[in-house]
């Protein structure tokens, strides 16, 4: 049982260490990038919503570290982040 718990903990730690949600990756983002280009850097968005011709996507959790990007016409127009290292 202890071995299974250790393996689960190790697997969770490995997945956390592979996060693309870093300040270094955020700094690679540029205005005008498409959502596909952004996702090639940050991975798939955790949440997206459409409003009046824009798409707002969030990577990560708003309660913790996250990146928010608004796309207009499939081009990034605003970027914000919090908690990145």
Coordinates of C-alpha atoms in Angstrom, one line a residue:
X1 CA 0.0 0.0 0.0
X2 CA 2.8 2.4 0.8
X3 CA 4.5 1.7 -2.5
X4 CA 1.3 2.5 -4.4
X5 CA 0.9 5.8 -2.5
X6 CA 4.6 6.7 -3.2
X7 CA 4.1 6.0 -6.9
X8 CA 0.9 8.1 -7.0
X9 CA 2.7 11.0 -5.3
X10 CA 5.7 10.7 -7.6
X11 CA 3.4 10.7 -10.6
X12 CA 1.6 13.8 -9.4
X13 CA 4.9 15.5 -8.7
X14 CA 6.2 14.6 -12.2
X15 CA 3.0 16.1 -13.8
X16 CA 3.4 19.3 -11.8
X17 CA 7.0 19.7 -12.8
X18 CA 6.0 19.5 -16.5
X19 CA 3.7 22.5 -16.4
X20 CA 4.1 24.9 -19.3
X21 CA 2.7 27.7 -17.1
X22 CA 5.9 29.6 -16.4
X23 CA 7.0 33.2 -16.6
X24 CA 9.6 32.1 -19.2
X25 CA 6.8 30.8 -21.5
X26 CA 4.6 33.8 -20.8
X27 CA 7.4 36.0 -22.0
X28 CA 7.4 34.2 -25.3
X29 CA 3.8 35.3 -26.1
X30 CA 3.3 38.1 -28.6
X31 CA 0.5 40.4 -29.6
X32 CA -1.3 39.0 -32.7
X33 CA -0.5 35.4 -32.0
X34 CA -3.3 32.9 -32.9
X35 CA -4.8 30.7 -30.2
X36 CA -3.0 27.7 -31.8
X37 CA 0.3 29.5 -31.6
X38 CA -0.3 30.4 -27.9
X39 CA -1.4 26.8 -27.2
X40 CA 1.9 25.5 -28.7
X41 CA 3.6 27.4 -25.9
X42 CA 1.2 27.1 -23.0
X43 CA -0.7 23.9 -23.9
X44 CA -4.5 23.8 -24.1
X45 CA -6.4 26.4 -22.2
X46 CA -8.3 25.3 -19.1
X47 CA -11.3 27.6 -19.8
X48 CA -12.5 29.7 -22.7
X49 CA -15.5 31.8 -23.1
X50 CA -16.9 33.9 -26.1
X51 CA -18.4 37.3 -25.8
X52 CA -19.2 39.9 -28.4
X53 CA -16.7 38.7 -31.0
X54 CA -13.9 38.0 -28.5
X55 CA -12.6 34.8 -26.9
X56 CA -11.2 35.0 -23.4
X57 CA -9.1 32.0 -22.3
X58 CA -7.5 31.1 -19.0
X59 CA -4.6 28.7 -18.4
X60 CA -4.3 27.6 -14.8
X61 CA -6.6 28.5 -11.9
X62 CA -7.7 32.0 -11.2
X63 CA -7.2 31.2 -7.5
X64 CA -3.6 30.3 -8.1
X65 CA -1.1 30.9 -10.9
X66 CA -2.8 31.7 -14.2
X67 CA -2.5 33.4 -17.6
X68 CA -5.5 35.1 -19.2
X69 CA -5.5 36.0 -22.9
X70 CA -8.2 37.7 -24.9
X71 CA -8.4 36.9 -28.6
X72 CA -10.2 39.1 -31.2
X73 CA -10.5 37.6 -34.7
X74 CA -8.3 34.7 -33.5
X75 CA -5.4 37.2 -32.7
X76 CA -4.2 37.8 -29.1
X77 CA -5.0 41.4 -28.0
X78 CA -4.5 41.4 -24.2
X79 CA -2.4 39.3 -21.8
X80 CA -2.4 39.1 -18.0
X81 CA -0.8 36.7 -15.5
X82 CA -0.6 36.2 -11.8
X83 CA 1.6 33.9 -9.7
X84 CA 4.1 32.8 -12.3
X85 CA 7.7 32.1 -11.4

